[in-house]
Amino acid sequence: MAAVESTGTPRTAARIVKPPSMVELAAQALRRMIIGGDLLPGDRVVENQLTKELGISRPPLREALRVLELEGLIRQTPHRGAVVTPLTLHDVYEIVTLRRELERMAIGLAVPVRDPSRLPRCRSALDRMAAAADAGERAELSEAAFEFHVSVIGLSGHRRLEDAYRSLQLQMLLCMALNRRARAQRAETMAEDVQRHRRLLEVIEKGDPAAVLNELEHHGDRTFLHDIAEALDEGTPEAREWLAGERAEDRT
């Protein structure tokens, strides 16, 4: 005999939410350190120091490092330990140019906004950014900023385009880490960071695709290139030509 008599009405299955493991928590903490710029591309990951900072033993920390290695954020070398994956100028060239093309396609589809029900997702990410700025949480601000940009792509209603954009996340996080540090060196406050993103949403809501693309063009990529490109390698011919063009256009 069944323990519960069926009424013919479909039931919503109860979900058991598994709490995050120590490995998952450690991986999340390490991602935040990278996103927030506490660990920059090329920096050594010192296990002794991290076990103390994170309050965990070596086994879960090493598992977390393996997770981040699979994600491309960490590079491990036998007998030399782990480092945050270094960036080359060619890496930046590929990441930035692909990001721009995906954004251009998304804005062409998304603006004017055809489905206003998609806008609250953008506002929610912006509110999360503002809360992080008020709390002085730079890593949380960086995570929320990324989610804001993904939500802007989501305005297009093109799921595969959004998936493609999100798939750049891991590479973009490394660029963003350098970008955050560069902005901090130029004394940009977290409140100003939030305001840049708020201005972008305001332009989107006005419904002019060209104005949105112009805002994105000056949203941060070129400043990022001016601030950190000299710290990278010489780069490939394609990357050098691209960087020279970016700088020439910025001077006009």
Coordinates of C-alpha atoms in Angstrom, one line a residue:
M1 CA 0.0 0.0 0.0
A2 CA 1.4 3.4 -0.9
A3 CA 2.4 5.7 2.0
V4 CA 0.8 8.7 0.3
E5 CA -2.4 8.4 -1.7
S6 CA -2.2 9.9 -5.1
T7 CA -4.7 12.7 -5.8
G8 CA -3.8 12.9 -9.5
T9 CA -2.2 16.3 -9.0
P10 CA 1.4 16.6 -10.0
R11 CA 3.7 17.2 -7.0
T12 CA 6.8 19.4 -7.0
A13 CA 9.6 17.2 -5.9
A14 CA 11.4 18.3 -2.8
R15 CA 15.1 19.1 -3.4
I16 CA 17.8 18.3 -1.0
V17 CA 20.4 21.0 -1.1
K18 CA 23.8 19.7 -0.4
P19 CA 26.0 22.1 1.6
P20 CA 29.2 23.1 -0.1
S21 CA 32.2 21.0 0.7
M22 CA 35.5 22.4 2.0
V23 CA 37.0 22.0 -1.4
E24 CA 34.1 24.0 -3.0
L25 CA 34.5 26.7 -0.3
A26 CA 38.2 26.9 -0.8
A27 CA 37.8 27.1 -4.6
Q28 CA 35.3 29.9 -4.2
A29 CA 37.7 31.8 -1.9
L30 CA 40.6 31.4 -4.3
R31 CA 38.4 32.6 -7.3
R32 CA 37.5 35.7 -5.2
M33 CA 41.1 36.4 -4.5
I34 CA 41.9 36.2 -8.2
I35 CA 38.8 38.3 -9.3
G36 CA 39.5 40.9 -6.6
G37 CA 43.1 41.3 -7.7
D38 CA 44.7 39.9 -4.5
L39 CA 46.3 37.2 -6.7
L40 CA 47.3 38.5 -10.1
P41 CA 48.3 36.5 -13.2
G42 CA 51.8 35.1 -12.7
D43 CA 51.6 35.3 -8.9
R44 CA 52.8 32.2 -6.9
V45 CA 50.1 30.4 -4.9
V46 CA 51.8 29.7 -1.6
E47 CA 50.1 26.7 0.1
N48 CA 51.4 27.4 3.6
Q49 CA 50.1 30.9 3.5
L50 CA 46.7 29.9 2.1
T51 CA 46.1 27.2 4.6
K52 CA 46.4 29.8 7.3
E53 CA 44.3 32.5 5.5
L54 CA 41.5 30.1 4.6
G55 CA 41.7 28.0 7.8
I56 CA 41.8 24.7 6.0
S57 CA 44.3 21.8 5.7
R58 CA 46.4 21.0 2.7
P59 CA 44.3 18.2 1.1
P60 CA 41.1 20.3 0.4
L61 CA 43.3 23.2 -0.7
R62 CA 45.1 21.0 -3.2
E63 CA 41.8 19.7 -4.5
A64 CA 40.6 23.3 -4.8
L65 CA 43.8 24.1 -6.8
R66 CA 43.1 21.2 -9.1
V67 CA 39.5 22.5 -9.7
L68 CA 40.9 26.0 -10.6
E69 CA 43.6 24.4 -12.8
L70 CA 40.8 22.7 -14.8
E71 CA 39.1 26.1 -15.1
G72 CA 42.3 27.6 -16.4
L73 CA 42.8 30.0 -13.5
I74 CA 45.7 28.2 -12.0
R75 CA 48.7 26.5 -13.6
Q76 CA 50.6 23.9 -11.7
T77 CA 54.1 22.7 -12.5
P78 CA 55.9 19.7 -10.9
H79 CA 58.5 20.7 -8.3
R80 CA 57.6 24.4 -8.8
G81 CA 54.1 24.7 -7.4
A82 CA 51.1 26.7 -8.5
V83 CA 50.8 30.1 -10.1
V84 CA 47.8 32.1 -11.2
T85 CA 47.7 31.6 -15.0
P86 CA 49.9 34.2 -16.7
L87 CA 48.5 36.4 -19.4
T88 CA 50.2 37.3 -22.6
L89 CA 49.4 40.3 -24.8
H90 CA 48.0 37.8 -27.4
D91 CA 45.7 36.4 -24.7
V92 CA 44.4 39.8 -24.0
Y93 CA 44.0 40.6 -27.7
E94 CA 41.9 37.4 -28.2
I95 CA 39.8 37.9 -25.1
V96 CA 39.0 41.6 -25.6
T97 CA 38.3 41.4 -29.3
L98 CA 36.0 38.3 -29.0
R99 CA 34.2 40.0 -26.1
R100 CA 33.6 43.1 -28.1
E101 CA 32.2 41.1 -31.0
L102 CA 29.8 39.2 -28.8
E103 CA 28.7 42.4 -27.1
R104 CA 28.1 44.1 -30.5
M105 CA 25.9 41.3 -31.7
A106 CA 24.0 41.2 -28.4
I107 CA 23.3 44.9 -28.3
G108 CA 22.1 44.8 -31.9
L109 CA 19.5 42.2 -30.8
A110 CA 18.8 43.7 -27.3
V111 CA 18.4 47.4 -27.8
P112 CA 15.7 48.8 -27.8
V113 CA 14.7 46.3 -25.1
R114 CA 12.0 44.1 -26.5
D115 CA 11.1 42.3 -23.3
P116 CA 11.1 44.6 -20.2
S117 CA 10.9 41.5 -18.0
R118 CA 14.6 40.9 -18.6
L119 CA 15.7 44.3 -17.1
P120 CA 15.2 43.4 -13.4
R121 CA 18.1 40.9 -13.8
C122 CA 20.4 43.8 -14.7
R123 CA 19.1 46.0 -11.9
S124 CA 19.5 43.2 -9.4
A125 CA 23.2 42.8 -10.4
L126 CA 23.6 46.5 -10.2
D127 CA 22.1 46.6 -6.7
R128 CA 24.5 43.8 -5.7
M129 CA 27.3 45.9 -7.0
A130 CA 26.2 48.9 -5.0
A131 CA 25.8 46.8 -1.8
A132 CA 29.3 45.4 -2.3
A133 CA 30.7 48.9 -2.8
D134 CA 29.0 50.2 0.4
A135 CA 30.5 47.3 2.3
G136 CA 33.9 47.7 0.8
E137 CA 33.9 44.2 -0.7
R138 CA 36.0 44.5 -3.9
A139 CA 35.9 40.8 -4.8
E140 CA 32.1 40.8 -4.4
L141 CA 31.9 44.0 -6.5
S142 CA 33.9 42.3 -9.3
E143 CA 31.7 39.2 -9.3
A144 CA 28.5 41.3 -9.4
A145 CA 30.0 43.4 -12.2
F146 CA 30.6 40.3 -14.3
E147 CA 27.0 39.1 -13.7
F148 CA 25.8 42.6 -14.7
H149 CA 27.6 42.3 -18.1
V150 CA 26.2 38.8 -18.6
S151 CA 22.7 40.1 -17.8
V152 CA 23.1 42.8 -20.4
I153 CA 23.9 40.1 -23.0
G154 CA 20.9 38.3 -21.7
L155 CA 18.7 41.2 -22.8
S156 CA 19.1 39.9 -26.3
G157 CA 17.0 36.8 -25.5
H158 CA 19.7 34.8 -27.4
R159 CA 20.5 31.9 -25.0
R160 CA 23.4 30.5 -27.1
L161 CA 25.0 34.0 -27.4
E162 CA 24.8 34.4 -23.7
D163 CA 26.3 31.0 -23.2
A164 CA 29.2 31.9 -25.5
Y165 CA 29.7 35.1 -23.6
R166 CA 29.7 33.4 -20.2
S167 CA 32.1 30.8 -21.5
L168 CA 34.7 33.6 -21.7
Q169 CA 34.2 34.2 -18.0
L170 CA 37.3 32.3 -16.8
Q171 CA 39.6 34.1 -19.3
M172 CA 37.9 37.4 -18.6
L173 CA 38.4 37.0 -14.8
L174 CA 42.1 37.2 -15.3
C175 CA 41.9 40.4 -17.3
M176 CA 39.4 41.8 -14.8
A177 CA 41.9 41.1 -12.0
L178 CA 44.5 43.2 -13.7
N179 CA 41.9 45.8 -14.6
R180 CA 40.8 46.1 -11.0
R181 CA 44.3 46.6 -9.7
A182 CA 45.0 49.2 -12.4
R183 CA 41.8 51.1 -11.5
A184 CA 42.8 51.0 -7.8
Q185 CA 46.2 52.5 -8.7
R186 CA 44.4 55.3 -10.5
A187 CA 42.3 55.8 -7.4
E188 CA 39.0 54.9 -9.0
T189 CA 36.6 54.4 -6.0
M190 CA 34.2 51.4 -5.9
A191 CA 31.3 53.9 -6.0
E192 CA 32.7 55.3 -9.3
D193 CA 32.9 51.7 -10.6
V194 CA 29.2 51.2 -9.8
Q195 CA 28.4 54.6 -11.4
R196 CA 30.0 53.5 -14.7
H197 CA 27.8 50.5 -14.8
R198 CA 24.7 52.4 -13.8
R199 CA 25.3 54.9 -16.6
L200 CA 25.5 52.0 -19.0
L201 CA 22.2 50.6 -17.9
E202 CA 20.6 54.1 -18.3
V203 CA 21.9 54.4 -21.9
I204 CA 20.5 50.9 -22.6
E205 CA 17.1 51.9 -21.2
K206 CA 17.0 54.9 -23.6
G207 CA 16.9 52.5 -26.5
D208 CA 19.7 53.7 -28.8
P209 CA 22.0 50.8 -29.9
A210 CA 24.7 53.2 -31.2
A211 CA 24.8 55.1 -27.9
V212 CA 25.1 51.8 -26.0
L213 CA 28.0 50.6 -28.2
N214 CA 29.7 53.9 -27.7
E215 CA 29.3 53.7 -24.0
L216 CA 30.7 50.1 -24.0
E217 CA 33.6 51.3 -26.2
H218 CA 34.7 53.7 -23.5
H219 CA 33.5 51.6 -20.5
G220 CA 37.0 50.3 -19.6
D221 CA 38.8 48.2 -22.2
R222 CA 41.1 51.0 -23.5
T223 CA 41.9 52.2 -20.0
F224 CA 42.7 48.7 -19.1
L225 CA 45.1 48.4 -22.1
H226 CA 46.8 51.7 -21.3
D227 CA 47.3 50.6 -17.7
I228 CA 48.5 47.1 -18.0
A229 CA 49.7 46.4 -21.5
E230 CA 53.3 47.5 -20.7
A231 CA 53.4 44.8 -18.0
L232 CA 52.7 42.0 -20.5
D233 CA 55.0 40.4 -23.0
E234 CA 55.9 41.9 -26.4
G235 CA 53.1 39.9 -28.1
T236 CA 52.5 38.5 -31.5
P237 CA 52.4 40.6 -34.7
E238 CA 48.6 40.5 -34.6
A239 CA 48.4 41.6 -31.0
R240 CA 51.0 44.4 -31.5
E241 CA 49.1 45.7 -34.5
W242 CA 45.8 45.6 -32.6
L243 CA 47.2 47.4 -29.6
A244 CA 48.8 50.1 -31.7
G245 CA 45.4 50.6 -33.4
E246 CA 43.6 50.9 -30.1
R247 CA 46.0 53.5 -28.8
A248 CA 45.9 55.5 -32.1
E249 CA 42.1 55.5 -32.0
D250 CA 42.1 56.6 -28.4
R251 CA 44.3 59.6 -29.2
T252 CA 41.9 60.8 -32.0

